[in-house]
Coordinates of C-alpha atoms in Angstrom, one line a residue:
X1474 CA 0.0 0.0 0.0
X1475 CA 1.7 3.0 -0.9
X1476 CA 1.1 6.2 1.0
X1477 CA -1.5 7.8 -0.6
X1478 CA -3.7 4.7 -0.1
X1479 CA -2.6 4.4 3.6
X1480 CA -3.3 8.6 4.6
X1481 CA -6.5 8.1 2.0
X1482 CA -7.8 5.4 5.0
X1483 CA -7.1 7.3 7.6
X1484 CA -9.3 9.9 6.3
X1485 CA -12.2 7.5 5.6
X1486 CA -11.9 6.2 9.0
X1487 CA -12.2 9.4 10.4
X1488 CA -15.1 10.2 8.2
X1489 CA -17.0 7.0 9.4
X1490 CA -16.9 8.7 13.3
X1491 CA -19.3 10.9 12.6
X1492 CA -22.1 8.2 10.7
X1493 CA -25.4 9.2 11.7
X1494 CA -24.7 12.8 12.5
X1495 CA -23.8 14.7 9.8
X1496 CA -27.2 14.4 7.9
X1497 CA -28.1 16.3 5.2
X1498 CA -24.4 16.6 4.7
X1499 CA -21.7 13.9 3.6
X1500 CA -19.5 11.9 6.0
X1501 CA -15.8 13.9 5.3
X1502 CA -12.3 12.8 7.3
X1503 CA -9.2 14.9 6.3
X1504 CA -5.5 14.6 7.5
X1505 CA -2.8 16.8 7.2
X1506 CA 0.4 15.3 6.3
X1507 CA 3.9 16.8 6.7
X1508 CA 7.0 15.0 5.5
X1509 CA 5.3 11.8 6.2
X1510 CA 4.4 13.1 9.8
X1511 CA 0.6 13.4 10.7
X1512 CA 0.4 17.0 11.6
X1513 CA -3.4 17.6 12.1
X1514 CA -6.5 15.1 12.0
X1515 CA -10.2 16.2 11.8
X1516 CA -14.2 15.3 10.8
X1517 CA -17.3 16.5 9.9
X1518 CA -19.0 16.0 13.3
X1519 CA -22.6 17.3 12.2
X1520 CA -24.3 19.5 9.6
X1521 CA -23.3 23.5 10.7
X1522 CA -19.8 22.3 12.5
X1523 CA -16.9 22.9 11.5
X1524 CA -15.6 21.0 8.2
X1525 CA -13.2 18.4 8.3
X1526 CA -10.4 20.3 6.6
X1527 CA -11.6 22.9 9.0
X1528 CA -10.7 21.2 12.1
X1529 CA -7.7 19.4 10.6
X1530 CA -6.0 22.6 9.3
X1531 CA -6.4 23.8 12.8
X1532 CA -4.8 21.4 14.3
X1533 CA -2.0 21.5 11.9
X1534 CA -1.3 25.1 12.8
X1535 CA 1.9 26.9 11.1
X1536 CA 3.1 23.0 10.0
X1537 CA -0.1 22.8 7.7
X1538 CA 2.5 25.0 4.9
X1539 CA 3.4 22.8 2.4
X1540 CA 1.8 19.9 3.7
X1541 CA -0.4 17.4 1.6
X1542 CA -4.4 17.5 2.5
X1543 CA -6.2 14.4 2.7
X1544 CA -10.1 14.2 2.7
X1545 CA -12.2 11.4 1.3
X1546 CA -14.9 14.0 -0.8
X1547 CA -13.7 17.0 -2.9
X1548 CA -13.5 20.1 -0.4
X1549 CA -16.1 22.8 -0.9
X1550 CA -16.0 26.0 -3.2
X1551 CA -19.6 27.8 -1.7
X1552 CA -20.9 29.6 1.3
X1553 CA -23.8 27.5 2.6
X1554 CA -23.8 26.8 6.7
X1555 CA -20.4 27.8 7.0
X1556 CA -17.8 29.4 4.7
X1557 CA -15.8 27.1 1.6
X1558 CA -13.1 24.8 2.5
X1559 CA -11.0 26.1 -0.7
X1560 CA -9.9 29.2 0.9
X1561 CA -8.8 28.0 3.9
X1562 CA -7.1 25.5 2.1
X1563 CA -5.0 28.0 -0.2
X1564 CA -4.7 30.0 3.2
X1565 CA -2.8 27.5 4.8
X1566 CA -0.7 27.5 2.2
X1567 CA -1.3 23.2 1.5
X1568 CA 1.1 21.9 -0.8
X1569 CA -0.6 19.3 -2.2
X1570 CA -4.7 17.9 -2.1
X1571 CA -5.6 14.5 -2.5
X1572 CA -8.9 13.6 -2.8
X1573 CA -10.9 10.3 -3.0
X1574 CA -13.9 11.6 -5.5
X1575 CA -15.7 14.8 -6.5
X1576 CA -18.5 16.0 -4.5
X1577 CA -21.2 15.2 -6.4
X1578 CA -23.4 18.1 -5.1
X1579 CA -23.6 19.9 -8.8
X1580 CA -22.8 23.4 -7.0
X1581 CA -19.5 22.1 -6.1
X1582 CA -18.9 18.9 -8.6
X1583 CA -15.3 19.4 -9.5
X1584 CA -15.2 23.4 -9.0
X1585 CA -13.5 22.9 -5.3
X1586 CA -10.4 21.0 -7.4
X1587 CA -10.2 23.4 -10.0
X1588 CA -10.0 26.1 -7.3
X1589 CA -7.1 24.9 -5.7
X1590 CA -5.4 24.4 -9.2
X1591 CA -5.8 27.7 -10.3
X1592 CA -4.5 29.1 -6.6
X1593 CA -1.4 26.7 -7.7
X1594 CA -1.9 23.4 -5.4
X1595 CA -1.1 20.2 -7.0
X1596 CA -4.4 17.9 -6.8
X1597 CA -4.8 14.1 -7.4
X1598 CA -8.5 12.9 -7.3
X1599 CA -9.9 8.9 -7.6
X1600 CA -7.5 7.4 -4.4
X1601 CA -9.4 4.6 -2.8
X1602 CA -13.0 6.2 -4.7
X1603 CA -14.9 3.1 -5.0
X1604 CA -14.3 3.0 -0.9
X1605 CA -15.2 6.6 -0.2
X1606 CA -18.5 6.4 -2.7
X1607 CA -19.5 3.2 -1.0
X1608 CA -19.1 6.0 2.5
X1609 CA -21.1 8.2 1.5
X1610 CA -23.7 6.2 -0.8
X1611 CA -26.8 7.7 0.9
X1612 CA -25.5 11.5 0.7
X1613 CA -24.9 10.9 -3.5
X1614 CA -28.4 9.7 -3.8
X1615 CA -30.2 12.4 -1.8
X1616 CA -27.9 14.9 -3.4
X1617 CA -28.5 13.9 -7.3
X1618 CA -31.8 12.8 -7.1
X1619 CA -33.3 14.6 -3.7
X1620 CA -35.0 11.3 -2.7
X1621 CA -33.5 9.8 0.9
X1622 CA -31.2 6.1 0.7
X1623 CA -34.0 3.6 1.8
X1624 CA -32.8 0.5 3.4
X1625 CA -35.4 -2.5 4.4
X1626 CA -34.4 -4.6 7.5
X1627 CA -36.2 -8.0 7.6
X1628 CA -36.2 -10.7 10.3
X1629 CA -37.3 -13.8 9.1
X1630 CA -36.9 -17.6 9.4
X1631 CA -34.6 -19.9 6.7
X1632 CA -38.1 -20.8 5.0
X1633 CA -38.6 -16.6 4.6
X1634 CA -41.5 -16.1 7.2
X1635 CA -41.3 -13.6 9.3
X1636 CA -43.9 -14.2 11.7
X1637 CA -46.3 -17.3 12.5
X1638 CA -49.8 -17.9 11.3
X1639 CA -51.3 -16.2 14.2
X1640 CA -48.9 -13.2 14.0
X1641 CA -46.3 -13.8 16.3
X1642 CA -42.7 -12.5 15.8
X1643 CA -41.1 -12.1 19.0
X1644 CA -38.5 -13.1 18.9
X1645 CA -37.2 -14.2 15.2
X1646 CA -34.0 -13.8 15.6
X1647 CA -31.3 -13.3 18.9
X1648 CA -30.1 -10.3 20.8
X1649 CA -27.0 -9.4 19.2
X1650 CA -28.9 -8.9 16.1
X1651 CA -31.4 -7.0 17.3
X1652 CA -28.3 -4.7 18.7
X1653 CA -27.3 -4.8 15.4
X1654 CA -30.4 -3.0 13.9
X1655 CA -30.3 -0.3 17.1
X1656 CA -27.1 0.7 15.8
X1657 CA -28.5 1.1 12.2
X1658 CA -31.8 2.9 13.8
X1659 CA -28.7 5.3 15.5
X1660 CA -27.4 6.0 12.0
X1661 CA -30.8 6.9 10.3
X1662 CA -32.6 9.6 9.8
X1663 CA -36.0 8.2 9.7
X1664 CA -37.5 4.8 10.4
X1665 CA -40.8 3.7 8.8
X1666 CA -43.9 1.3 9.0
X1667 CA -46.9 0.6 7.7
X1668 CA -50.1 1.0 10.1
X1669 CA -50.8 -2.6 10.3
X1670 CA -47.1 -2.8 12.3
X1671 CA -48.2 -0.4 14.8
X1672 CA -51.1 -2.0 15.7
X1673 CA -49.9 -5.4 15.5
X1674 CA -46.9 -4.6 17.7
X1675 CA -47.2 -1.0 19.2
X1676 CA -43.6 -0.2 18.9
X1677 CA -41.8 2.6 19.9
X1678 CA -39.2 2.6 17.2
X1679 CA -36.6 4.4 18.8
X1680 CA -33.2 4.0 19.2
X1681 CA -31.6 1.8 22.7
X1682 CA -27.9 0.8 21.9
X1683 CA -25.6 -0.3 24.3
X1684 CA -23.9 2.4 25.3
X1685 CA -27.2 4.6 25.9
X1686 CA -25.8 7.1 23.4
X1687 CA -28.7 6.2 20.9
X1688 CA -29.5 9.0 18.3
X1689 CA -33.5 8.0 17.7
X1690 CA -34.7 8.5 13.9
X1691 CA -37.6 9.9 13.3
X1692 CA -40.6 7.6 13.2
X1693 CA -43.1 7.6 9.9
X1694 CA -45.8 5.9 10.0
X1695 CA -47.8 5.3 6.5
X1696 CA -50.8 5.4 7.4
X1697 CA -53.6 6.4 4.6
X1698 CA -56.6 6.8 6.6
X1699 CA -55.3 8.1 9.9
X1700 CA -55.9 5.1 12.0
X1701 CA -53.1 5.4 14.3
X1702 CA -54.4 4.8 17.8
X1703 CA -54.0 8.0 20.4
X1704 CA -52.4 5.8 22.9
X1705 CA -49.8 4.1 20.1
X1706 CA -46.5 4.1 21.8
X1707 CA -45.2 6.3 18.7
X1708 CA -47.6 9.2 20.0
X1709 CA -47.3 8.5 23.3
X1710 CA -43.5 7.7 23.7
X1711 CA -41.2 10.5 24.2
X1712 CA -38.6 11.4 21.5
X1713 CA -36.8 14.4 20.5
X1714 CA -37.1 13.3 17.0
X1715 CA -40.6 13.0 16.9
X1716 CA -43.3 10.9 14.5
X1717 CA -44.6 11.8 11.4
X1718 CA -47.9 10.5 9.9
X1719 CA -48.4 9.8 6.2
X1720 CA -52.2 10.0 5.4
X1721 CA -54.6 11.0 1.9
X1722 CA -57.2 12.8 2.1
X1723 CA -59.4 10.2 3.0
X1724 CA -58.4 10.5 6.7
X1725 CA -60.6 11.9 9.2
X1726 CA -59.5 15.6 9.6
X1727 CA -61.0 16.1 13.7
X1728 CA -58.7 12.5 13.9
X1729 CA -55.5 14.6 12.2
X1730 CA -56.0 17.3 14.2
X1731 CA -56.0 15.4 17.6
X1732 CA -52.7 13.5 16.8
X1733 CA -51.4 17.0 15.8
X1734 CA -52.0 18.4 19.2
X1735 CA -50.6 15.4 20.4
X1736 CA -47.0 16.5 18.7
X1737 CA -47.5 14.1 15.7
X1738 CA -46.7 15.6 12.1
X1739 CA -49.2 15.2 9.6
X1740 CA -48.1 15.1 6.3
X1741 CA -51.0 14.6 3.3
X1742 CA -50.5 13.4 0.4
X1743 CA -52.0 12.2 -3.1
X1744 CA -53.9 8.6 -2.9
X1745 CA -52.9 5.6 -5.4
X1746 CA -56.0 3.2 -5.2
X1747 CA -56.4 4.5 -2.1
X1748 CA -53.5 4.3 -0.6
X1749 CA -50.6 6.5 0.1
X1750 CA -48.3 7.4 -2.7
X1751 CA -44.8 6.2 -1.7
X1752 CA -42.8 8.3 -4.4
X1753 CA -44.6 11.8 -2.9
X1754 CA -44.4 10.6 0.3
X1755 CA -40.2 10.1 0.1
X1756 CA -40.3 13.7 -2.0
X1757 CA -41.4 15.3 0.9
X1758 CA -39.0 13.3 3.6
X1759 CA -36.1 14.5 1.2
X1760 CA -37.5 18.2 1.4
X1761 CA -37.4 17.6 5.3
X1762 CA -33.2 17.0 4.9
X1763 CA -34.6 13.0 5.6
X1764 CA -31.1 11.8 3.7
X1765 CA -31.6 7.9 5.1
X1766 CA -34.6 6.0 5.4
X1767 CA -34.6 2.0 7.3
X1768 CA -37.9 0.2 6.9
X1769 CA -39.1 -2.1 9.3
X1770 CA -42.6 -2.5 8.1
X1771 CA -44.2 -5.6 6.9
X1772 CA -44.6 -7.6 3.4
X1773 CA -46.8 -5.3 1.8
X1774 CA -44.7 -2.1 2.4
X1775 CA -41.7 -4.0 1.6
X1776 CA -42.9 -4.8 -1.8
X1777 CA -44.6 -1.8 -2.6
X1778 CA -41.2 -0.3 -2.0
X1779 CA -39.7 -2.5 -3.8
X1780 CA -41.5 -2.5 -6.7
X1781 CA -41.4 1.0 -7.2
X1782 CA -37.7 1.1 -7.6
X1783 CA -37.8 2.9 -4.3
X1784 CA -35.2 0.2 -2.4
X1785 CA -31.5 1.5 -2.7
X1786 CA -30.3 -1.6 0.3
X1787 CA -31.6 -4.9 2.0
X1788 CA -30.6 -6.0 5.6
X1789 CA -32.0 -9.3 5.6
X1790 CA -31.6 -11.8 9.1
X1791 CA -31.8 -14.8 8.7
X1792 CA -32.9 -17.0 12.1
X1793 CA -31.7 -20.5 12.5
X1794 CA -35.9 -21.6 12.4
X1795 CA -38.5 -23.0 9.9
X1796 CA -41.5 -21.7 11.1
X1797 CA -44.0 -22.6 8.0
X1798 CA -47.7 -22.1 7.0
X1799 CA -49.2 -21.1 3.9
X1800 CA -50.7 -18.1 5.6
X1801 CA -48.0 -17.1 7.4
X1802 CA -46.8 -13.7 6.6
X1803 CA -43.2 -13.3 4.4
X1804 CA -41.0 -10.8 4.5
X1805 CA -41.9 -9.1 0.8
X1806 CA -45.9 -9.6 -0.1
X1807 CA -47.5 -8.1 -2.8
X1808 CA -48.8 -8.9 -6.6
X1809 CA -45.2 -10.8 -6.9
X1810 CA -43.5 -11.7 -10.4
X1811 CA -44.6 -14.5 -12.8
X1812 CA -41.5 -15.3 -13.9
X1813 CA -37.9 -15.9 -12.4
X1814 CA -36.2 -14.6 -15.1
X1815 CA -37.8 -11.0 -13.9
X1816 CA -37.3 -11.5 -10.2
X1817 CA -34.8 -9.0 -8.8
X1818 CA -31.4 -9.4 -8.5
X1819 CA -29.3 -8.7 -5.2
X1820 CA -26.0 -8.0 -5.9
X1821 CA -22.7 -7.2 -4.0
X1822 CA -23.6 -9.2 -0.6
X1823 CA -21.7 -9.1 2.3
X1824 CA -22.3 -11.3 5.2
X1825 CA -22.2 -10.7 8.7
X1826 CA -22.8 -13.4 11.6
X1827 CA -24.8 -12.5 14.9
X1828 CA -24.7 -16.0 16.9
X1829 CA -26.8 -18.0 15.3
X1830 CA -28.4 -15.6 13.0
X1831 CA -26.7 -14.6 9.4
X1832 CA -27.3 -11.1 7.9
X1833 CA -27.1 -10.8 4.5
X1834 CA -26.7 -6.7 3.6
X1835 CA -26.9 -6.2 -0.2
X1836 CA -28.0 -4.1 -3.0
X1837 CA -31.8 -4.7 -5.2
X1838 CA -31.5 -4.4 -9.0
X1839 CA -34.9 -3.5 -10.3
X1840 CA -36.8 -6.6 -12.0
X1841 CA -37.0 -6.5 -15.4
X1842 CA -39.8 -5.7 -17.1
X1843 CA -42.0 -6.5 -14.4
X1844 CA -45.5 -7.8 -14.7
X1845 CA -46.8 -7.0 -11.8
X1846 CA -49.8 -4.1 -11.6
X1847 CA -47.3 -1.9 -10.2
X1848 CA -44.9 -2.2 -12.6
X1849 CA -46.4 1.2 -14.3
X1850 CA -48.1 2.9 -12.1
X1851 CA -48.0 4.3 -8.7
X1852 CA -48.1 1.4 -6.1
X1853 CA -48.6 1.8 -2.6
X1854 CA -47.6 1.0 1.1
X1855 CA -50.7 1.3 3.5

């Protein structure tokens, strides 16, 4: 590994400390390097903090002149909740930037490299880029399409149910997995369900890790007809992040206007077969700065997700059970495919083991030429 790679991880590695916290903005580590000699270390810790170049520079003091800059996403060339990274940059009077990609925000998108060329700094992009997109994967989808990174976590057993016949699903799968997924609620922005989740189980979806640190996401709840009961554990729970409720028009407005007094957001918005339109209802999360979305709904949502090319990442658990039935419920429900050849595809899985549970985390490629109902149109969640 020559050093470039080796300074390039460091700075990824730094990024990755502030997962979960910098949200709307990307996950950035940079380190200043003098004559081989780490001089100054920093990272984005959360959106309106300083920048990671920021903080590293700082650190670096008067040894920062000359030095080469190492940051894992192209620095910044605009004013937005603090001032551009550039100038500090050619302030300092750094040598040499090395960067892992471009920032694909197109207000930045290669201008912050050609800023410190034309101020005279030597700059080498692409080190380790595969690595540092993979990083920052949910920041490049809400920043080029300005829909959040949806991830759906299932637990289910090896013959894919993921509850019994009467309904029963605690507990599928063990404790370290279900740690597991409290660290991914801590790294989310939002976490969603369908109604029939709430009032089957009356979670609180919020976040208990560990260490008691948790960050809890905010809690949507897709709901087209408002049926949310007042005394749900998402109303009644207390959060700092809140719940919001997805309803059409067809929910009761004196209903709507009770759960807003009772702190819950009500968001309306257009009806698909009477249902709530998934597409519009992730528009508006993204206009909210909702970057990350993790699903932990049932079948139907799943699939209705799914199907609408709406999926960008798949935590599946797999428990060590065969629980069986016809009837009972699986982890993606729906109209389903008629033929194999235009199922989807996961690709690039990795696989993690919690006990005697396997996770499999990979990536949906959309079916092809699907002929389900939805394939089309607008399908739904709940």
């Amino acid at each position: 590994m020559d050093a470039d790679d080796r300074f390039m991880w460091m700075a990824l590695d730094l990024a990755r400390q502030g997962r979960g916290r910098t949200s709307p903005n990307p996950m950035v580590g940079a380190v200043v390097v003098q004559d081989t000699e780490v001089v100054g270390t920093g990272y984005h810790q959360a959106a309106g903090s300083p920048h990671a170049e920021i903080v590293a520079l700082r650190k670096a003091g008067e040894k920062a002149e000359g030095a080469t800059l190492y940051v894992n996403m192209e620095p910044c060339s605009h004013h937005g909740r603090t001032g551009p990274c550039t100038e500090a940059i050619i302030k300092a009077g750094i040598g040499r930037v090395v960067a892992a990609m471009q920032d694909p925000n197109p207000i930045v998108s290669g201008r912050g490299l050609e800023r410190l060329r034309e101020a005279g700094i030597k700059v080498k992009e692409g080190v380790l880029e595969q690595k540092a997109r993979r990083l920052n994967e949910a920041f490049i989808k809400y920043i080029t399409t300005r829909l959040p990174f949806v991830g759906i976590k299932v637990a289910m057993s090896l013959d894919g149910k993921i509850g019994t016949m009467t309904g029963e699903s605690y507990w599928i799968t063990g404790e370290k997995s279900r740690q597991f997924v409290h660290r991914l609620r801590d790294q989310t922005d939002a976490i969603m369900v369908g109604i029939e989740t709430v009032l089957k189980d009356n979670p609180r979806l919020t976040t208990r890790v560990e260490s008691g640190e948790g960050k809890d996401p905010v809690r949507v709840i897709v709901d087209s007809t408002a049926r949310l009961p007042l005394d749900a554990k998402v109303v009644e729970s207390s959060s700092a992040a809140g719940t919001i409720l997805a309803v059409t028009d067809q929910a009761p407005p004196d209903k709507c206007r009770i759960l807003a007094e009772k702190g819950v957001k009500i968001i309306t918005l257009p009806a698909v077969e009477g249902r709530v339109d998934l597409t519009a209802l992730m528009k508006k999360l993204a206009e909210r700065e909702i970057t990350t979305v993790l699903v932990e709904g049932g079948g139907t949502l799943n699939y209705s997700l799914l199907d609408q090319d709406l999926v960008d990442k798949l935590f599946i658990f797999i428990a060590p059970l065969i629980i069986g039935g016809a009837k009972s419920p699986t982890a993606f429900a729906g109209a389903g495919i008629k033929s194999l050849s235009k199922a989807w595809a996961i690709e690039d899985i990795e696989m993690k083991q919690f006990d005697r549970d396997l996770l499999l985390i990979g990536y949906p490629r959309p079916a092809r030429d699907s002929t389900s109902l939805a394939a089309n149109q607008n399908m739904t969640g709940a």
